[in-house]
Tab-separated table of C-alpha atoms and ligand atoms in Angstrom:
chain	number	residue	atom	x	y	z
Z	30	UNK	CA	-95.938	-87.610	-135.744
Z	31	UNK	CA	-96.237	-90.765	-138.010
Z	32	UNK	CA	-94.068	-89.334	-141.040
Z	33	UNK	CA	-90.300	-90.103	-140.649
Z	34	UNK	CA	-87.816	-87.534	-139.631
Z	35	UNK	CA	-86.623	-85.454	-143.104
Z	36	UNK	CA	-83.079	-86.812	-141.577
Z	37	UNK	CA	-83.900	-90.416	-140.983
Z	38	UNK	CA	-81.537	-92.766	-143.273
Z	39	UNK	CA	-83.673	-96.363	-142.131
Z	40	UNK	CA	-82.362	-99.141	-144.918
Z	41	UNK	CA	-79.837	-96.862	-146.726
Z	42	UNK	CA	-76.247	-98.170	-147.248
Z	43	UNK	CA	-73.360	-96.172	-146.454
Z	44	UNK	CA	-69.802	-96.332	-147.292
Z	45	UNK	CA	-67.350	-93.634	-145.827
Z	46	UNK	CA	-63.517	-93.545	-146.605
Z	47	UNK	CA	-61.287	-92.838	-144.117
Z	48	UNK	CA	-64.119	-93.326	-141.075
Z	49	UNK	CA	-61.234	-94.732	-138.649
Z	50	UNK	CA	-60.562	-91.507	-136.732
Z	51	UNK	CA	-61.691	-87.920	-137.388
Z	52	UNK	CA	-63.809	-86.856	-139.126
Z	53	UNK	CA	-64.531	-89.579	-140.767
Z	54	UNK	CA	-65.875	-91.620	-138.134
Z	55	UNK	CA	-67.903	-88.838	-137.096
Z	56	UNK	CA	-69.756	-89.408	-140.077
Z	57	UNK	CA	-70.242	-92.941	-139.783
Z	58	UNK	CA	-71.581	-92.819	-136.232
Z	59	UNK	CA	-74.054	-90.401	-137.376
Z	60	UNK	CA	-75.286	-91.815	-140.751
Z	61	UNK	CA	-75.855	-94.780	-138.405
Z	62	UNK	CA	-77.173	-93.321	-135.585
Z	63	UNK	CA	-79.750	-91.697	-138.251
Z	64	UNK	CA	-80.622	-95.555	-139.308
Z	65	UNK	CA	-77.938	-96.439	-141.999
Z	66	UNK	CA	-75.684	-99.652	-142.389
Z	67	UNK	CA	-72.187	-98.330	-142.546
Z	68	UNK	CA	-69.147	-99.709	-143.991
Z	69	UNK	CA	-66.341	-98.302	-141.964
Z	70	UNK	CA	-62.998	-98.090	-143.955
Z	71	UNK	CA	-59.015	-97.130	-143.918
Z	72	UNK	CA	-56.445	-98.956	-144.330
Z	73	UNK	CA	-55.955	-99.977	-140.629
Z	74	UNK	CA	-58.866	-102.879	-139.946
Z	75	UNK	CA	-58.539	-102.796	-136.311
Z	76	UNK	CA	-59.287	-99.155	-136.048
Z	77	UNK	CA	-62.060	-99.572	-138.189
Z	78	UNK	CA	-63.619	-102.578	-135.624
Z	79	UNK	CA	-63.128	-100.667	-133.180
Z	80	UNK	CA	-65.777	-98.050	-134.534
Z	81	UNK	CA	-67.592	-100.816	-136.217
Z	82	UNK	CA	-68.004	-101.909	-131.930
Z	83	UNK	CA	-69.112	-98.489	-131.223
Z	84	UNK	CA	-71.855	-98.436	-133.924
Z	85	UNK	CA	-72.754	-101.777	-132.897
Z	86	UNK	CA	-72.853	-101.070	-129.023
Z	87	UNK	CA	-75.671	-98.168	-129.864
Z	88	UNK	CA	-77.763	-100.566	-131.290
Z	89	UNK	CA	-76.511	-99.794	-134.915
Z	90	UNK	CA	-75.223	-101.409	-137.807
Z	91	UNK	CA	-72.142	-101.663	-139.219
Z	92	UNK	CA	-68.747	-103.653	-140.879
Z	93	UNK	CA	-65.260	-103.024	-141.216
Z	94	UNK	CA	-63.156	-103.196	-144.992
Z	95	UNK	CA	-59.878	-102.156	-145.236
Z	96	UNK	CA	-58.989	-100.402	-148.128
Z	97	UNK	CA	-56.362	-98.044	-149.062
Z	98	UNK	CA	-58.418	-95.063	-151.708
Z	99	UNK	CA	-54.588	-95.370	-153.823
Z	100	UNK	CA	-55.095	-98.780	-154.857
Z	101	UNK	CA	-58.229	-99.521	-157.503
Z	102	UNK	CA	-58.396	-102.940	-156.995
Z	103	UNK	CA	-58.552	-102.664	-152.779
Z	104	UNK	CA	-61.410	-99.939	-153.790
Z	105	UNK	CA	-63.672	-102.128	-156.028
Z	106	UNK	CA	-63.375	-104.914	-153.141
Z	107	UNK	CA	-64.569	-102.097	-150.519
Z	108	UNK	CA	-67.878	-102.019	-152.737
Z	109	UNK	CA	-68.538	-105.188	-153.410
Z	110	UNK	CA	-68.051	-106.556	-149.891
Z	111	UNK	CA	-70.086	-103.649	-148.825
Z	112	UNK	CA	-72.906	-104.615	-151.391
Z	113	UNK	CA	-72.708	-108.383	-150.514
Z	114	UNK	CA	-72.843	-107.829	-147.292
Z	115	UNK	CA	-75.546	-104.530	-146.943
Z	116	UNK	CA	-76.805	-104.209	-150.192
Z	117	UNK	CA	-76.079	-101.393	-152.965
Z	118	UNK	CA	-74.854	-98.178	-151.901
Z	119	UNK	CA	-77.039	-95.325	-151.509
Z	120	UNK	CA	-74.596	-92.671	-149.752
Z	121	UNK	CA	-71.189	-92.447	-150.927
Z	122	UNK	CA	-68.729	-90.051	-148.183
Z	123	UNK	CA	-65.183	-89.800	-149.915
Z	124	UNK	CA	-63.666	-88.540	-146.929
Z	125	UNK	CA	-60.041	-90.234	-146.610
Z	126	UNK	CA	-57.467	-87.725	-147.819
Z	127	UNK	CA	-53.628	-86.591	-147.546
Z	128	UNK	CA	-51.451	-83.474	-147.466
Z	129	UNK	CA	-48.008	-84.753	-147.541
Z	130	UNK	CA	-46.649	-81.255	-148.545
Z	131	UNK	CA	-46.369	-78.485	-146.976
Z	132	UNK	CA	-44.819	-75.174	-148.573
Z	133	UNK	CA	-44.785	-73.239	-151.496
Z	134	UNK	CA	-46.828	-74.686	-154.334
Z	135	UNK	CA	-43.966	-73.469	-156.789
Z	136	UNK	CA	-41.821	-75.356	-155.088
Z	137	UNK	CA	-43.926	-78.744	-155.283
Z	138	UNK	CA	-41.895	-81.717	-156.484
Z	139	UNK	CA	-43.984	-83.922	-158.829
Z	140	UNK	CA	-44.350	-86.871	-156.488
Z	141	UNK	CA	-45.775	-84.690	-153.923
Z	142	UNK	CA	-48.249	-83.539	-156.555
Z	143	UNK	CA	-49.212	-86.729	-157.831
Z	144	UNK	CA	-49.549	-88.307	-154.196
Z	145	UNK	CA	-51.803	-85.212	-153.616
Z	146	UNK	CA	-53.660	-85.403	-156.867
Z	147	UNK	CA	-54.117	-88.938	-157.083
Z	148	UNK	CA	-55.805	-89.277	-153.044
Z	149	UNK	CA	-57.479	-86.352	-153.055
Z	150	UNK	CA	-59.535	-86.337	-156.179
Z	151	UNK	CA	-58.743	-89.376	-158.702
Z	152	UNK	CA	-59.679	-91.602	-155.562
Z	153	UNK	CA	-62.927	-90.123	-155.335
Z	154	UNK	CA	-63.780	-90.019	-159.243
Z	155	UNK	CA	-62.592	-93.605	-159.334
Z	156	UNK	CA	-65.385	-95.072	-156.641
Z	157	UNK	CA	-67.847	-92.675	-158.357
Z	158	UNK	CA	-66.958	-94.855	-161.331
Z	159	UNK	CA	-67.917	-97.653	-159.284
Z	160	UNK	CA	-71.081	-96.584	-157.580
Z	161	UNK	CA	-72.778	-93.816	-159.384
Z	162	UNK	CA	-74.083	-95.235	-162.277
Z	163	UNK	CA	-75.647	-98.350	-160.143
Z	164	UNK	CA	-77.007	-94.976	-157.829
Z	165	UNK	CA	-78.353	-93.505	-161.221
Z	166	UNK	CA	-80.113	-96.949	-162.635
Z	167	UNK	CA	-81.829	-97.130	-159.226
Z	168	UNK	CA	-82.770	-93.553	-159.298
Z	169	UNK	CA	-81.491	-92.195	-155.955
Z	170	UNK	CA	-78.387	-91.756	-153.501
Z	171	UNK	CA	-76.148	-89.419	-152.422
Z	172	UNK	CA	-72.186	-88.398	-152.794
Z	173	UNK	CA	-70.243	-86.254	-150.658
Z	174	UNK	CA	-66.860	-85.314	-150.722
Z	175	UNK	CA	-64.819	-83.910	-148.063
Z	176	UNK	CA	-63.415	-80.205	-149.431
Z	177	UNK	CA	-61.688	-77.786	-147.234
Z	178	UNK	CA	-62.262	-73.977	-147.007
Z	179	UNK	CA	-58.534	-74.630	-148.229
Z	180	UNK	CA	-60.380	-74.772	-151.935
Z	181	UNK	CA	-61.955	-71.349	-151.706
Z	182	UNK	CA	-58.718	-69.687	-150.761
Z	183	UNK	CA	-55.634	-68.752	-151.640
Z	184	UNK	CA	-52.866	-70.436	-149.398
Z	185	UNK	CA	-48.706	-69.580	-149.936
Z	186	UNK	CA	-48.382	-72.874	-147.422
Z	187	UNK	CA	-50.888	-75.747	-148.114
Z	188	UNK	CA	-51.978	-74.402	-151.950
Z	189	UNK	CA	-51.182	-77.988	-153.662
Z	190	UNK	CA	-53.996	-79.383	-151.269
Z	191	UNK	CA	-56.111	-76.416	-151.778
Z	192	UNK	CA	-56.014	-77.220	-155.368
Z	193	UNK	CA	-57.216	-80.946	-154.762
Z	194	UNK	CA	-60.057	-79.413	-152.706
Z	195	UNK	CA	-61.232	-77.081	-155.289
Z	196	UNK	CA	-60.908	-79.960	-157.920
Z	197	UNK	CA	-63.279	-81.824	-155.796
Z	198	UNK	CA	-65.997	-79.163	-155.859
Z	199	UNK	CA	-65.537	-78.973	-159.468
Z	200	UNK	CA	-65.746	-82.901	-159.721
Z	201	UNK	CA	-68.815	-82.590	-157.477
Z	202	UNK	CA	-70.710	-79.983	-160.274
Z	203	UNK	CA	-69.817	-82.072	-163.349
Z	204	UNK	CA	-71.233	-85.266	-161.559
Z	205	UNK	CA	-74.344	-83.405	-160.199
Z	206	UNK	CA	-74.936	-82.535	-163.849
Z	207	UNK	CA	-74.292	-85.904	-165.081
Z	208	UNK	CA	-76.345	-87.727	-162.826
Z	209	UNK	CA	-79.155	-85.183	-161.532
Z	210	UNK	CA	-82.018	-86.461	-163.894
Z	211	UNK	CA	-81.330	-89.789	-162.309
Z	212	UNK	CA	-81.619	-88.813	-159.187
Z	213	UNK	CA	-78.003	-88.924	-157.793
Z	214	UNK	CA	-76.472	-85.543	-155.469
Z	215	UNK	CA	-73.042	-85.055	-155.497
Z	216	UNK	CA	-71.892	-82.202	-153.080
Z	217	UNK	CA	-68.986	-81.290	-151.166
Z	218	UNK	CA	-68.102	-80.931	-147.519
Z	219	UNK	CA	-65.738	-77.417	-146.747
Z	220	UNK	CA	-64.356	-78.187	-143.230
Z	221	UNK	CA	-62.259	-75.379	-141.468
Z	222	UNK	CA	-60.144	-76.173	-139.338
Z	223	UNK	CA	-61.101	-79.113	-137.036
Z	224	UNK	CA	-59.198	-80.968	-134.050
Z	225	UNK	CA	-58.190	-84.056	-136.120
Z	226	UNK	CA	-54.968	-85.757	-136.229
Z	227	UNK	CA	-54.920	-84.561	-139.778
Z	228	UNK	CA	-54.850	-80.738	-139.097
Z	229	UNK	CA	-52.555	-81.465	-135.838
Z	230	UNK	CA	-49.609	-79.465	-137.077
Z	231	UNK	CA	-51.909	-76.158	-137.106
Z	232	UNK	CA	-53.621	-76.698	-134.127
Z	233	UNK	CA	-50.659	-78.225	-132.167
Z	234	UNK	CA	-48.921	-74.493	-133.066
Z	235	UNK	CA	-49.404	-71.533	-130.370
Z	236	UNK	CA	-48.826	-68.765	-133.188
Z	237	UNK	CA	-51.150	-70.451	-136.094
Z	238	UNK	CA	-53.848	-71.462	-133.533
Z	239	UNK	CA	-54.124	-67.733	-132.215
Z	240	UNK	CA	-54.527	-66.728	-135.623
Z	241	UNK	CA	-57.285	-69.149	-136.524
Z	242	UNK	CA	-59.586	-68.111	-133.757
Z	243	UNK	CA	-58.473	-64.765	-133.876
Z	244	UNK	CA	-59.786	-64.918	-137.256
Z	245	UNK	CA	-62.976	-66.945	-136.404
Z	246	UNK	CA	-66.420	-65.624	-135.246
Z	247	UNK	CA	-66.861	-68.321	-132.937
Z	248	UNK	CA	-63.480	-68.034	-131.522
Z	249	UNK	CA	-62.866	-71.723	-131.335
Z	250	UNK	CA	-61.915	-74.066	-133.916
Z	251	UNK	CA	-64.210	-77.928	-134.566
Z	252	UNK	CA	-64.698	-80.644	-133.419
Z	253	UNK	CA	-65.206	-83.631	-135.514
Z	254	UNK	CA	-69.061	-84.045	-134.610
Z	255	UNK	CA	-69.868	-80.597	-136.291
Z	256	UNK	CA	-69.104	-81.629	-139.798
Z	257	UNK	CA	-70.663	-84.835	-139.357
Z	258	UNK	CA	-74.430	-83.219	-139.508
Z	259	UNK	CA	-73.766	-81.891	-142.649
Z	260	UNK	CA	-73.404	-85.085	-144.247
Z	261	UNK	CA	-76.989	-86.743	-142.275
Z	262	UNK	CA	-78.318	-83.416	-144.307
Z	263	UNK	CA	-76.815	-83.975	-147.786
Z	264	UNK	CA	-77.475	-87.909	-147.322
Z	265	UNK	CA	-81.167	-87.540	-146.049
Z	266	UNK	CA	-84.607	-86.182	-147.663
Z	267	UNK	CA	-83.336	-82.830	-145.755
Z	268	UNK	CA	-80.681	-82.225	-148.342
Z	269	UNK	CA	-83.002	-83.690	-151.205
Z	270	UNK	CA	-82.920	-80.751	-153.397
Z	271	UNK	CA	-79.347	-79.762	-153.284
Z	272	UNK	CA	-76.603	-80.809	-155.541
Z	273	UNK	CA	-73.467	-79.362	-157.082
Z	274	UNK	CA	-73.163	-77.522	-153.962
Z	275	UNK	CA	-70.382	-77.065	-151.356
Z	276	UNK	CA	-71.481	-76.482	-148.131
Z	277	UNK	CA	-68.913	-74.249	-145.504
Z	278	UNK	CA	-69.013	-75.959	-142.448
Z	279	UNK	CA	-65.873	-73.080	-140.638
Z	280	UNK	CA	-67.475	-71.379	-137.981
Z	281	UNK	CA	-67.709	-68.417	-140.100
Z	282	UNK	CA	-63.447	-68.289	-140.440
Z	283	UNK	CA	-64.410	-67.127	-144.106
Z	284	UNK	CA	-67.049	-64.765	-144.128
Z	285	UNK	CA	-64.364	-62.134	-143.687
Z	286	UNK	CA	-64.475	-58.762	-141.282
Z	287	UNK	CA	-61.170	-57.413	-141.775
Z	288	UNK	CA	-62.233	-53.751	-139.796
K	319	NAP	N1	-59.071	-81.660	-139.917
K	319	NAP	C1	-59.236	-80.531	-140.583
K	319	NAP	O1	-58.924	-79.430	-140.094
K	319	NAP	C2	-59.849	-80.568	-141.968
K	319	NAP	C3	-60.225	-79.346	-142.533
K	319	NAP	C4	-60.783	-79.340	-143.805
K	319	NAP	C5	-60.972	-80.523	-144.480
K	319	NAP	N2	-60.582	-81.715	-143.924
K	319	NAP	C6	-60.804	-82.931	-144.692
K	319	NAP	O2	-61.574	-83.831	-143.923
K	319	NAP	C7	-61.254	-85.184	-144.326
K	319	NAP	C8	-60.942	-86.016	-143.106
K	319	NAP	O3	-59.845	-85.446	-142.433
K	319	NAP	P1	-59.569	-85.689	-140.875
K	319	NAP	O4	-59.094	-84.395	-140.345
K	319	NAP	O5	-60.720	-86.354	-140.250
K	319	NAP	O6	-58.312	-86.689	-140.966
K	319	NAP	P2	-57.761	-87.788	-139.922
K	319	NAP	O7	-58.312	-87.594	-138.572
K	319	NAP	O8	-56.284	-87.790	-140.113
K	319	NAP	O9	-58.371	-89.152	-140.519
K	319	NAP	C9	-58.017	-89.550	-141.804
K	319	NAP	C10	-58.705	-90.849	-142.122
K	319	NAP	O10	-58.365	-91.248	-143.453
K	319	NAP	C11	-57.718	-92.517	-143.418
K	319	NAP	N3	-56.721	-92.548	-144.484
K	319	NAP	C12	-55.616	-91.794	-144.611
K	319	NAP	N4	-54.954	-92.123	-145.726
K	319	NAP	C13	-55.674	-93.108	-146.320
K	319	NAP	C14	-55.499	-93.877	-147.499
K	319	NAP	N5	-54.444	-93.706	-148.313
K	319	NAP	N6	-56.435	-94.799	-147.801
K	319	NAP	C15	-57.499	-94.989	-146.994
K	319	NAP	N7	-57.722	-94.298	-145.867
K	319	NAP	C16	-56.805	-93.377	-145.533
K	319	NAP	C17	-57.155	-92.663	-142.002
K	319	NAP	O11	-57.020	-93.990	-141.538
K	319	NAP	P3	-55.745	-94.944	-141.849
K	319	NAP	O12	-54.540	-94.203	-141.402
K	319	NAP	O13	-56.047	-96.182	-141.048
K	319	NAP	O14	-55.774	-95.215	-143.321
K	319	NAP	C18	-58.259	-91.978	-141.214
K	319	NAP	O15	-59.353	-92.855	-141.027
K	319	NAP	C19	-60.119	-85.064	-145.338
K	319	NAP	O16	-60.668	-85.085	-146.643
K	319	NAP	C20	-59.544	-83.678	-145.063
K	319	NAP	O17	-58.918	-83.130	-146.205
K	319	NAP	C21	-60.025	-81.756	-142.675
């Protein structure tokens, strides 16, 4: 076959947030196992050189910027050393997020919601700012935000971060619109639950762990590496016709079967 793979990424740039540990660096390893040059960020450098080695030791490539998504100015610097150093960006991956609060959204305190608010979703309209309307003057690339099948549902415990989540796959819509004639996707990742360090305190817990895979038709919860293909997809010529879309990546935990 001389035409390239549908999923091949050769001489795209990639920047993903938050590509230290979880799911994150999933992502990264992939989009550069697939042919990108990855920029590998969080705010811990060494962790990030330490997947910028792995890339490297496949035969890929990649660098290391530490930024933290709160702080604009550590943001812009993430872009610009990525375009000095691998040219403009063609896939965006807003994946870094937090959930500092857990409990009763009515019981929020405003800090909590701000700190939620501001990572979650300002971060990721903030480096859109930066990079989507150099995407749209070139005529191509791709966003993706990391959602959470917390943004489709109701949740009495983690409904604060739920709300970020939805926000994001409302961001993603109004983007997609603004940018589709100029060629830029915007779509959104919906993660259940996976085996990060992020989701330990659900996984880590006997009583909420049987209920997740009691609840899930594969009867097991993720692993990192099964949200990163997802994002090859919505980065490559695969995903080329979608945007404004969330795709569910759960192992069916929400296509229901209560009887
Ligand atoms: N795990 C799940 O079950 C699950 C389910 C649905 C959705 N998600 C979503 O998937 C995404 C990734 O989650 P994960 O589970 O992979 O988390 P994780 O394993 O805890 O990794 C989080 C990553 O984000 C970085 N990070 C955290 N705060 C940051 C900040 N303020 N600035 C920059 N980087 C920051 C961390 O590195 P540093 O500490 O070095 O900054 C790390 O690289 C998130 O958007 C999350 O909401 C996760």
């Amino acid at each position: 076959m001389t035409l390239p793979s549908l999923f091949d990424l050769t001489g795209k740039t990639a920047l993903v947030t938050g590509s230290s540990r979880g799911i994150g660096r999933a992502i990264a390893v992939e989009l550069a196992r697939h042919g990108a040059r990855v920029t590998v960020s969080s705010r811990k450098i060494d962790a990030c050189h330490e997947v910028v080695a792995e890339i490297q030791a496949a035969g890929g490539t990649a660098i290391a910027i530490g930024a933290n998504i709160n702080d604009k100015a550590q943001l812009r610097a993430l872009v610009d050393g990525t375009v000095a150093t691998h040219g403009p960006v063609d896939i965006l991956v807003c994946n870094a997020a937090v959930n500092p609060y857990y409990g009763p959204i009515s019981g929020i305190a405003d800090e909590g919601w701000d700190r939620i608010m501001n990572a979650n979703v300002r971060s990721n309209l903030w480096l859109c700012q930066m990079v989507g309307p150099t995407m749209a003057a070139r005529g191509d690339g791709s966003i993706i935000f990391l959602s959470s099948i917390a943004g489709l549902r109701g949740s009495a415990m983690i409904g604060a971060y739920g709300v970020s989540k939805a926000a994001d796959m409302h961001l993603a819509r109004n983007l997609a619109l603004e940018w589709g004639k100029q060629g830029v996707r915007v779509n959104t990742i919906a993660p259940g639950l996976v085996k990060t360090d992020f989701a330990k305190a659900l996984w880590d817990d006997p009583a909420t762990l049987k209920n997740v895979l009691a609840a899930s038709p594969l009867g097991r919860i993720g692993d990192p590496r099964d949200i990163a293909g997802a994002a090859v997809f919505l980065a490559s010529k695969a995903g080329y016709f979608v945007t404004g879309e969330t795709i569910v990546v759960d192992g069916g935990a929400t296509i229901g079967g209560s009887l």
